[in-house]
Short mmCIF file of C-alpha atoms and ligand atoms in Angstrom, two decimals:
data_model
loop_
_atom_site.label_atom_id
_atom_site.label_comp_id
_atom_site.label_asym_id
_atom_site.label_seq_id
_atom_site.Cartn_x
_atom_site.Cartn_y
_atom_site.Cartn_z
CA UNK A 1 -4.97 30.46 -11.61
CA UNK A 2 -6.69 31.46 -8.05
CA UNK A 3 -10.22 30.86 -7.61
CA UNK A 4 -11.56 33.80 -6.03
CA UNK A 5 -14.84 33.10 -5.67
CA UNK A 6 -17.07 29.97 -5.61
CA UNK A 7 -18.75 30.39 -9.05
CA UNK A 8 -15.14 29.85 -9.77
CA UNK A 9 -15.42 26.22 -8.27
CA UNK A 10 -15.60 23.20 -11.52
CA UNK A 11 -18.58 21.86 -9.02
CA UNK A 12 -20.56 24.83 -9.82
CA UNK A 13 -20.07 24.80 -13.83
CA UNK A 14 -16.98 26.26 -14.47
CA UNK A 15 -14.04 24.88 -15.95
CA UNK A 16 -11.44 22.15 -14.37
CA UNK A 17 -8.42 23.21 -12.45
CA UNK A 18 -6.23 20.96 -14.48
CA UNK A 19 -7.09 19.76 -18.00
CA UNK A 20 -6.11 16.21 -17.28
CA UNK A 21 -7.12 14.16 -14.34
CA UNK A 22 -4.01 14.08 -11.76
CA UNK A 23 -4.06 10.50 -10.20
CA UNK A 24 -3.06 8.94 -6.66
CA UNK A 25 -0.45 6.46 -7.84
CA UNK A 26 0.33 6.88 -11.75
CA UNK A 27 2.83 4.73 -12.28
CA UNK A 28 6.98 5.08 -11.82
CA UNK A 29 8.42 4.19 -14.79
CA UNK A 30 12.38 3.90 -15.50
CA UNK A 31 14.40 4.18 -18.42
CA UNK A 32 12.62 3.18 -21.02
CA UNK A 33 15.93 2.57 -23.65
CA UNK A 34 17.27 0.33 -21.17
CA UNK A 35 13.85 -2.04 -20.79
CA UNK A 36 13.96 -2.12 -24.35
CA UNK A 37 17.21 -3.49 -24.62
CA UNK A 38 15.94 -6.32 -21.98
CA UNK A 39 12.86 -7.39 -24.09
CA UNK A 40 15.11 -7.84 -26.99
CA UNK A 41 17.23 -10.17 -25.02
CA UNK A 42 14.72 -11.63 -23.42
CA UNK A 43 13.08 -12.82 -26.96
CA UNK A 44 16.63 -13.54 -28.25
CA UNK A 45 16.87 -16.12 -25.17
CA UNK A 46 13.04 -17.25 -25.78
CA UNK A 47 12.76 -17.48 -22.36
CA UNK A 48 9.63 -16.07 -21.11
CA UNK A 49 9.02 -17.30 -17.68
CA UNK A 50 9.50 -20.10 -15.45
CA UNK A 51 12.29 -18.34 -13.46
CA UNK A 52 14.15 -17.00 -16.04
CA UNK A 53 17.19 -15.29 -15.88
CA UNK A 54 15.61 -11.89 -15.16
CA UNK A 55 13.55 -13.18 -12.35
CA UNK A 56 16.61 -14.41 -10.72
CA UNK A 57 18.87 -11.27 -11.33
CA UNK A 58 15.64 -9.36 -9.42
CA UNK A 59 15.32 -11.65 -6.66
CA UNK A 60 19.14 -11.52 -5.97
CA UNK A 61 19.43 -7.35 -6.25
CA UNK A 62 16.04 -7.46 -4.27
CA UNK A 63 17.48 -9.95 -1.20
CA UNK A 64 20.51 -7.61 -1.26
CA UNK A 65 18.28 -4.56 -0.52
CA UNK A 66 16.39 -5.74 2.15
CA UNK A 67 19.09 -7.66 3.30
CA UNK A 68 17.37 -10.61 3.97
CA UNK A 69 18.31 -14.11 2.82
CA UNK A 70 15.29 -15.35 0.52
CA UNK A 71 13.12 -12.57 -1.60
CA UNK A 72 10.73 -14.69 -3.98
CA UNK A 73 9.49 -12.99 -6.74
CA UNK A 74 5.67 -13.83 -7.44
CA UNK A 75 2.73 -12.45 -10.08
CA UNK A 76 1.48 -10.25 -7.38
CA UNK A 77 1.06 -9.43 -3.75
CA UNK A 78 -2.59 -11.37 -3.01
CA UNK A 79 -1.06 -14.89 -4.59
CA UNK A 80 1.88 -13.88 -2.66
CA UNK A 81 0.18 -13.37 0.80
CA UNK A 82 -2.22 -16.97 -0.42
CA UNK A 83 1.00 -18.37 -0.61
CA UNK A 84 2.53 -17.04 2.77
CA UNK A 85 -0.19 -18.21 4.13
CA UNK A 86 -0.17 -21.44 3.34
CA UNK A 87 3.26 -22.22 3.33
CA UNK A 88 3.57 -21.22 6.91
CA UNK A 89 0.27 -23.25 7.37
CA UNK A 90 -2.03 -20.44 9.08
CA UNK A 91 -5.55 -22.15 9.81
CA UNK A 92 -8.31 -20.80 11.91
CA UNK A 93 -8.18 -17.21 12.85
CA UNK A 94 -5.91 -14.42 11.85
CA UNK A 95 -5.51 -11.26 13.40
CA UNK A 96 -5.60 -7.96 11.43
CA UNK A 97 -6.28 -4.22 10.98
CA UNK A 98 -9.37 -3.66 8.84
CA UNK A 99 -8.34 -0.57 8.00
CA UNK A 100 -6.35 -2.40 5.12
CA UNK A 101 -6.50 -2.93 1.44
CA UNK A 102 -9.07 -5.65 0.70
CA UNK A 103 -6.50 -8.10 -0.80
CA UNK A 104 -4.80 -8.23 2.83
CA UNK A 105 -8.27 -9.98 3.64
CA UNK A 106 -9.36 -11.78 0.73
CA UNK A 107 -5.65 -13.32 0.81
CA UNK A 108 -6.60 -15.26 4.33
CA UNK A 109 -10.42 -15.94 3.53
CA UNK A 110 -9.54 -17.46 0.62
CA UNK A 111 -7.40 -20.02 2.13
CA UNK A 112 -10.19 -20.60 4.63
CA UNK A 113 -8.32 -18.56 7.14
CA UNK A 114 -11.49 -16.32 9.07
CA UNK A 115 -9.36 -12.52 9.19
CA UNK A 116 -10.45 -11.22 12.70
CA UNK A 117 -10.01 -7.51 12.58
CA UNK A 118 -8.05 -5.81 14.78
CA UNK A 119 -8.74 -1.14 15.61
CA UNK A 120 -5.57 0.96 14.29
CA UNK A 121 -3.86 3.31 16.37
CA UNK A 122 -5.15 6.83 15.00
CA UNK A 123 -1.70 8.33 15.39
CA UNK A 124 0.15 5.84 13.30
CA UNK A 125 -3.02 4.53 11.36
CA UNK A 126 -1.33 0.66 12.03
CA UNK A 127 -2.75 -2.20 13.93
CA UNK A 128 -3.20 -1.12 17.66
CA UNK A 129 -0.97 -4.18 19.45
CA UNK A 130 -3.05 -3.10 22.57
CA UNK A 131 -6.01 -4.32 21.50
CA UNK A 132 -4.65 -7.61 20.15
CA UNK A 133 -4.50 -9.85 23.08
CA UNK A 134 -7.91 -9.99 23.52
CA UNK A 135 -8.89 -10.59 20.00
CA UNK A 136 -6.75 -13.80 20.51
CA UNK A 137 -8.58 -17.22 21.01
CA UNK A 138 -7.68 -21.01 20.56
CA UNK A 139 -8.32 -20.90 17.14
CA UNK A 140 -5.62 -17.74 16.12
CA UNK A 141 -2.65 -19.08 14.44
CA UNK A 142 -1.07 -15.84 13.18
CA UNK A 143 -0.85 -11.86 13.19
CA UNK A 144 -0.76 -10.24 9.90
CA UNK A 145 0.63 -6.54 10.51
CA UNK A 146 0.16 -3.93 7.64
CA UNK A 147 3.23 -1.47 7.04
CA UNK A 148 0.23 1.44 6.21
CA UNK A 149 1.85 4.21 3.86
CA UNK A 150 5.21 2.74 4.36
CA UNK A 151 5.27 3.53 7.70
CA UNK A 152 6.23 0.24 9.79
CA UNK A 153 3.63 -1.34 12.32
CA UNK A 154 5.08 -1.36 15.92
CA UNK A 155 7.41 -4.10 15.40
CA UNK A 156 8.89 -5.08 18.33
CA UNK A 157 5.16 -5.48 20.40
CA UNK A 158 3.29 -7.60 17.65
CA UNK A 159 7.00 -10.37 17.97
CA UNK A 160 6.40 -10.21 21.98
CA UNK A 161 2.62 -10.91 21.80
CA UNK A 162 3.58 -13.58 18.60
CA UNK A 163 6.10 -15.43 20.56
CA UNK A 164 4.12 -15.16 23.80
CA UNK A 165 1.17 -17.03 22.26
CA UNK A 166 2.51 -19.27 19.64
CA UNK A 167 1.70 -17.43 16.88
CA UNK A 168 3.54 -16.51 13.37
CA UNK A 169 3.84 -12.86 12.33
CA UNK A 170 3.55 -11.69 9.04
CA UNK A 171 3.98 -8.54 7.33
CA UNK A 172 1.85 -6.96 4.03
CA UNK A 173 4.89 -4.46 3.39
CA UNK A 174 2.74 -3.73 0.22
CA UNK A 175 3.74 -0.04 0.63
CA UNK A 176 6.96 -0.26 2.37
CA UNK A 177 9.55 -1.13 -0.67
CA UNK A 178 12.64 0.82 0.33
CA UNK A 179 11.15 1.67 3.92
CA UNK A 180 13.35 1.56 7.21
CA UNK A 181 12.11 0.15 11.10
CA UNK A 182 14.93 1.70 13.40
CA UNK A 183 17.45 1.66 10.14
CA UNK A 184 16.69 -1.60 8.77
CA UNK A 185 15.16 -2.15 5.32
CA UNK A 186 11.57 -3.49 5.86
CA UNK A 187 11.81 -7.23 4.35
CA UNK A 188 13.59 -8.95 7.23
CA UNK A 189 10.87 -8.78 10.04
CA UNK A 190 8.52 -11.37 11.46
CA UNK A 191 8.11 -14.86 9.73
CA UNK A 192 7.83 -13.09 6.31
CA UNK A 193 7.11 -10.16 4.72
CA UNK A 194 4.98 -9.78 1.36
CA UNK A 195 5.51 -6.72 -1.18
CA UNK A 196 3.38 -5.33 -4.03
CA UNK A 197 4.84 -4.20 -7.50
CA UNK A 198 1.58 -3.25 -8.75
CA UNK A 199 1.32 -0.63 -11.28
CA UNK A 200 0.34 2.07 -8.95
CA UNK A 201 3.31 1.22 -6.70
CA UNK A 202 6.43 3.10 -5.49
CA UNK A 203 8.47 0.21 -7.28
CA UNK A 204 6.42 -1.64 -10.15
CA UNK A 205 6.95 -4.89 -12.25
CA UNK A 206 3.37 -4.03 -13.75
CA UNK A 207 1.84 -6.66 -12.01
CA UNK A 208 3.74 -8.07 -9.48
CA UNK A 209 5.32 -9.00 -5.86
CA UNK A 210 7.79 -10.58 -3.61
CA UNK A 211 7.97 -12.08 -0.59
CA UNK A 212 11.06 -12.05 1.93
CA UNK A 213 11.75 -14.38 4.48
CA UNK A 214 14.81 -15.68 6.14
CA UNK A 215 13.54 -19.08 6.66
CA UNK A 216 15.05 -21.64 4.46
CA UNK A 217 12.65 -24.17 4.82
CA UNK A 218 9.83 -21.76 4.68
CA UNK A 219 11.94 -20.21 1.16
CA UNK A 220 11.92 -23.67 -0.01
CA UNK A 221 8.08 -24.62 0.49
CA UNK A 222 7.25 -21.20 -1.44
CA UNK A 223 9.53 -21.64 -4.23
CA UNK A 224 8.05 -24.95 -4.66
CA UNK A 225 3.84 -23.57 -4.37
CA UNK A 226 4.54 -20.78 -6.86
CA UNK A 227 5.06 -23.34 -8.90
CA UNK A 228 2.17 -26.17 -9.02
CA UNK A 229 4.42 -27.22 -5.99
CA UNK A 230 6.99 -28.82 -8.84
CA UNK A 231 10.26 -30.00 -6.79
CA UNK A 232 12.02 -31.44 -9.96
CA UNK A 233 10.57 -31.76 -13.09
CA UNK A 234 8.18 -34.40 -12.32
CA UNK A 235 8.01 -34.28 -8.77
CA UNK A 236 4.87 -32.26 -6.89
CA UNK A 237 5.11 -32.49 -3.24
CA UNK A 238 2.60 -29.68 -2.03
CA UNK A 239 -0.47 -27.98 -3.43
CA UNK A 240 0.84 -25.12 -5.04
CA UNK A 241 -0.63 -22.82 -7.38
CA UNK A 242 0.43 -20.50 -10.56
CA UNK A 243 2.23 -17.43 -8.91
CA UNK A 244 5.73 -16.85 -11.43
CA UNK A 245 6.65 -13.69 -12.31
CA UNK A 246 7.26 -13.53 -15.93
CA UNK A 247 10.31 -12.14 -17.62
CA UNK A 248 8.70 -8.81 -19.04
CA UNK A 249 7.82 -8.05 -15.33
CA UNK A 250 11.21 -8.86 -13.98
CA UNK A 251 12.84 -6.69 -16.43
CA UNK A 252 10.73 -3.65 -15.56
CA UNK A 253 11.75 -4.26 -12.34
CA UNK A 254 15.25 -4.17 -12.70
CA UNK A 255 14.94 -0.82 -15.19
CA UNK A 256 12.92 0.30 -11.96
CA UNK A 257 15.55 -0.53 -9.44
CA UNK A 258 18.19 1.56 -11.41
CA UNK A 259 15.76 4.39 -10.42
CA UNK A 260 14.85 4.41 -7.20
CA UNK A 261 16.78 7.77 -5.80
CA UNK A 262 15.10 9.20 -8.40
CA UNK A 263 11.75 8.30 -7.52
CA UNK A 264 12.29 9.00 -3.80
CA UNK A 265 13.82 12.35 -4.80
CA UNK A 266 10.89 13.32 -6.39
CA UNK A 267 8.17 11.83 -4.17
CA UNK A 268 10.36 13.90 -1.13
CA UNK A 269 10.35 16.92 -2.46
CA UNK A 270 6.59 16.65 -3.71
CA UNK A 271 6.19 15.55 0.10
CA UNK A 272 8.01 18.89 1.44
CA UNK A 273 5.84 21.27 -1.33
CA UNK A 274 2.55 19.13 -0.09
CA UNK A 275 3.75 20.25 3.67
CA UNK A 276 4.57 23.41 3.05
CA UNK A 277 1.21 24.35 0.81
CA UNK A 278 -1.03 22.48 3.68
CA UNK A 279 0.59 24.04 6.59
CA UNK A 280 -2.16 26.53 9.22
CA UNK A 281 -5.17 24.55 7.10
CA UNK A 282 -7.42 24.33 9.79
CA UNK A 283 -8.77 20.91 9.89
CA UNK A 284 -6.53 19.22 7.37
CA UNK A 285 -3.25 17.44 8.57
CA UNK A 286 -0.88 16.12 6.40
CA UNK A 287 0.00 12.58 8.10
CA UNK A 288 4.14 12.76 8.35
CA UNK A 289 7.20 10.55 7.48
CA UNK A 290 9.63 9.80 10.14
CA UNK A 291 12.56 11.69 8.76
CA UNK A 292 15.21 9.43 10.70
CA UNK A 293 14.16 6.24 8.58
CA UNK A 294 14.49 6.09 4.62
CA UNK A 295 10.73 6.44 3.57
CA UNK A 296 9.67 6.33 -0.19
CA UNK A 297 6.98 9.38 0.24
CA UNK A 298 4.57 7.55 -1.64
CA UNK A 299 1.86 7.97 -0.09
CA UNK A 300 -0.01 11.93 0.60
CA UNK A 301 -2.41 11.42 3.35
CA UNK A 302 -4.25 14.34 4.81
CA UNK A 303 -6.46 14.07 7.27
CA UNK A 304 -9.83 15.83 7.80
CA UNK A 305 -11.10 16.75 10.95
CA UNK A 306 -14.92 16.72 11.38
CA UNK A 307 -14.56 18.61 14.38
CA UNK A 308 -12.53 21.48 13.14
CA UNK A 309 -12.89 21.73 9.51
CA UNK A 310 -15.86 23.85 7.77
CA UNK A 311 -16.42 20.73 5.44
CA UNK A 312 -15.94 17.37 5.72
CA UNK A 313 -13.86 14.78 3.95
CA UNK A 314 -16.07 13.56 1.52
CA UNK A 315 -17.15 17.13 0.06
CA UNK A 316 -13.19 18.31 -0.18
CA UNK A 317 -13.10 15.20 -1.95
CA UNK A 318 -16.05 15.88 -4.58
CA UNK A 319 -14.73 19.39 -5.11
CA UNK A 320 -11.58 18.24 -6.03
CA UNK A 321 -12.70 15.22 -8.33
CA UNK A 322 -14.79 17.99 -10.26
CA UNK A 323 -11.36 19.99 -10.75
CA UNK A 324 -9.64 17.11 -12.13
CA UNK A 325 -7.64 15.86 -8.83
CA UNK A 326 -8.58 12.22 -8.45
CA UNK A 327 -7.92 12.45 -4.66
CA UNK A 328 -9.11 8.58 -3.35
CA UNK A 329 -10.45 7.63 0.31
CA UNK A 330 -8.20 4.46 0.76
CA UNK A 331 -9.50 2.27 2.98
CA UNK A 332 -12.79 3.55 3.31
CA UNK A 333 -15.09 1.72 4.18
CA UNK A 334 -12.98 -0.66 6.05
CA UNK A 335 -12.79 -3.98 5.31
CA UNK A 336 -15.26 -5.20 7.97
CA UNK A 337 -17.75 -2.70 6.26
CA UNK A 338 -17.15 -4.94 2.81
CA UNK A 339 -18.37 -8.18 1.94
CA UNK A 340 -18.11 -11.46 2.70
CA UNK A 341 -16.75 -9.72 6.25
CA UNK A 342 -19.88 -7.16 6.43
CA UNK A 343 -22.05 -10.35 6.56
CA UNK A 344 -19.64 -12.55 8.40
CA UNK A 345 -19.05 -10.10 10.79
CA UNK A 346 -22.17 -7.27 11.37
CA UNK A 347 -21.22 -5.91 14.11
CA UNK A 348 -17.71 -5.65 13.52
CA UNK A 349 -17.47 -1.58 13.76
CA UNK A 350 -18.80 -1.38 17.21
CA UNK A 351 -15.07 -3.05 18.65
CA UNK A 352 -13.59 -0.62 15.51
CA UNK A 353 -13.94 3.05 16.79
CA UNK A 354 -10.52 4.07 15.28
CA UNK A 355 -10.98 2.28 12.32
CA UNK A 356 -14.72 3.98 11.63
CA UNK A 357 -13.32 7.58 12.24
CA UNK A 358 -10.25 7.16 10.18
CA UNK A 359 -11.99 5.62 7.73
CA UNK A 360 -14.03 8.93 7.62
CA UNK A 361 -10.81 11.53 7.94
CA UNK A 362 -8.42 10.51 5.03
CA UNK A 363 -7.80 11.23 1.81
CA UNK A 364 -5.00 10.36 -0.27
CA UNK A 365 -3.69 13.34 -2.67
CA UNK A 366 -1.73 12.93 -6.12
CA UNK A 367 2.12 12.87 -5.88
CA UNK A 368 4.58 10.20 -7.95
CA UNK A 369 6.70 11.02 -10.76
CA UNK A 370 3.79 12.55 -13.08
CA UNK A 371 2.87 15.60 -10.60
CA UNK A 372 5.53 18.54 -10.24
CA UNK A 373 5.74 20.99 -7.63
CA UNK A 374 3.37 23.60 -9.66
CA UNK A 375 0.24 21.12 -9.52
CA UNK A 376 1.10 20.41 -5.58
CA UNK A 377 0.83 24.23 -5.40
CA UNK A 378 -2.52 25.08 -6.84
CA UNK A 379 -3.85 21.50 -4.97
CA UNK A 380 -3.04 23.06 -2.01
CA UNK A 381 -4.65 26.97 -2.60
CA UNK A 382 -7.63 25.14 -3.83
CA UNK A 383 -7.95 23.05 -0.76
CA UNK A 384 -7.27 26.34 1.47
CA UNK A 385 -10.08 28.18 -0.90
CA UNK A 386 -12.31 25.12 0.05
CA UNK A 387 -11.89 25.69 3.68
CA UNK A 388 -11.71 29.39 3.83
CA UNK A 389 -14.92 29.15 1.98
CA UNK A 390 -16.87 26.02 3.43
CA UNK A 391 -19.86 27.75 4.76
CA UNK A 392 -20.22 29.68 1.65
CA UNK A 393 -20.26 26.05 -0.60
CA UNK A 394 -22.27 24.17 1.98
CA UNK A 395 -24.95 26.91 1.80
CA UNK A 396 -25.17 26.83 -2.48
CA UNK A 397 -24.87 23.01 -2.27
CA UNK A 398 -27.99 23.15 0.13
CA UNK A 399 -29.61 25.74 -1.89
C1 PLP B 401 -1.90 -3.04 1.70
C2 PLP B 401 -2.04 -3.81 0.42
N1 PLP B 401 -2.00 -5.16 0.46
C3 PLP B 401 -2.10 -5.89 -0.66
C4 PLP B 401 -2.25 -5.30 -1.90
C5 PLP B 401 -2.41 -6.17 -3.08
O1 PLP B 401 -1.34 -6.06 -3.97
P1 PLP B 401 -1.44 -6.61 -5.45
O2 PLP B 401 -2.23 -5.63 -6.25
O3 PLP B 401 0.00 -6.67 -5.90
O4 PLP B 401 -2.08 -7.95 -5.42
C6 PLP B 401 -2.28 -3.90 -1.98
C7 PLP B 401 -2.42 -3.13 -3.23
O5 PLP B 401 -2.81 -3.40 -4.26
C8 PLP B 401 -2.19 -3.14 -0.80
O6 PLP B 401 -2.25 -1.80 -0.83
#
């Protein structure tokens, strides 16, 4: 089904590409038999929540996996950096990319930690460890890198400037579950790292997260804040807040586990049709996984470029919402550009350059379990039709 000429285009009246909307993120889901059977034990047991046997069954398979020594499942991945955060006792300022989901923010600010944003390198799209140092003051107490589309922040130079200046690293591996830095599973780096099983993520408990440490002590204090900050049954020694995991979540997490070669399988080979179909585009770029670490291919980023492509990001994007192809703009605007941190900080972009451009260029296209290869295919003609034909849709959009 070729367009072949603009009337053709669902912007200008005609019918949708696709019938149903194809979404950035739809959800993974396992065997469903097999989550069944867990519900029915789980009621048989009564045993909701409160670290239940399915919560600790995850949290052991999960600290094999990233071999690391502590993985702590929590309800999600914004209690579970609140936690982090307070457990390792972060005060002040913390330095981080804007170009970040809001949560990574929120997380500090609502602990009364100030986030001080940090530019991205636009080659990796990660916190740009250059431009740290001088973002540093008396009042910094930690770094909180964000493993953007899986793809692990520069490791080794955010520990040298940590440990130079006193500070503790964190990680949001929010998108990095199953992810490699130089062959080792993302989990074990810096003073922790937090994951998110949301819905719309590679791996999914529904709602849900983890975070993995191999700090004892630090294990200990989080185990106990998830919790009220219960240490026995009477005994509260910390503040702590509600962040459990229930068992319905755990369970889906464990059906999800079973599948994970399966979801990578698909998301690869979704990757390699999205590479193939967006290859000689001129001005779009698909942003690439390092082949030599294990990436889950979760994420399809293209970028636009203003200077080279006939329209510009947010047009593609409109086109292909009117077909029925919920591309999204993640992280656009930036976190600095969103409030309390617009207000807070006002003239935040100006120190921001690569943040502000990126935040311009990228688009995130549908992949995941629910979109085969023969969606990816007609995405990617319609995206060449858009740019073949920019001039000619600019013109009847001006018109
Ligand atoms: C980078 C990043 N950090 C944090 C979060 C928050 O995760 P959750 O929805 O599990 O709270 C998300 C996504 O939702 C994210 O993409």
């Amino acid at each position: 089904m070729d367009k072949m000429s603009i009337n053709e285009l669902a912007l200008f009246g005609a019918p949708p590409l696709f019938n149903e909307v194809l979404h950035v993120g739809r959800p993974n889901i396992g065997n469903r038999e097999k989550f069944m059977n867990y519900i029915n034990d789980m009621f048989d047991r009564r045993w909701l929540s409160n670290n239940g046997p399915f919560v600790q069954e995850l949290e052991q398979k999960l600290a094999e996996l990233w071999g690391v020594k502590h993985s702590i499942v929590i309800c999600n991945a914004t209690v579970a950096l609140e936690i982090t955060a307070r457990a390792l006792d972060l005060k002040g300022e913390v330095i981080l990319p804007s170009f970040t989901f809001i949560a990574s923010a929120h997380a500090l600010q609502w602990q009364g930690v100030t986030p001080v944003f940090c530019d991205v390198d636009p080659g990796t799209h990660n916190i740009d460890y250059t431009k740290i140092e001088k973002l540093i003051t008396p009042r910094t107490t930690g770094i909180l890198g964000v493993h953007v589309w899986g793809r692990a922040c520069d490791i080794e130079n955010l520990d040298i400037i940590a440990q130079k200046h006193n500070l503790k690293l964190i990680f949001d591996a929010a998108h990095a579950f199953g992810c490699t830095h130089q062959g080792q599973m993302i989990g074990g780096f810096g003073d922790a790292e937090v994951f998110s099983f949301h819905a719309t993520k590679f791996f999914n408990t529904f709602e849900g997260g983890a975070i993995a440490t191999n700090n004892d002590a630090l294990a200990e204090k989080i185990r106990g804040m998830r919790n009220f900050g219960f240490v026995g049954l009477d005994d509260v020694r910390d503040i702590g807040t509600n962040g459990k995991m229930s068992e319905v979540s755990a369970a889906m997490g464990l059906i999800s586990l079973e599948s994970l070669d399966e979801f990578i399988s698909i998301n690869r080979k979704n990757f390699l049709a999205y590479s193939k179909g967006l290859e000689n585009i001129p001005g779009i770029r698909l942003v690439k996984y390092n082949e030599k670490e294990k990436n889950n291919y979760q994420y399809i980023v293209i970028e636009v470029d203003e200077n080279t492509s006939t329209v510009n990001r947010d047009l593609i994007a409109r086109i292909l919402h009117a077909e029925n192809i919920l591309a999204r703009r993640y992280f656009y605007p930036g976190c600095h550009q969103m409030e309390p941190y617009r207000s807070y900080f006002p003239n935040a972009g100006r120190f921001l350059p690569e943040t502000e451009k990126l935040t311009q260029r990228v688009l995130q296209l549908p992949t995941g379990t629910a979109v085969g290869e023969e969606n990816i295919d007609l995405i990617c003609k319609l995206i060449s039709f858009i740019i073949v034909n920019g001039p000619e849709i600019q013109a009847r959009i001006s018109s």
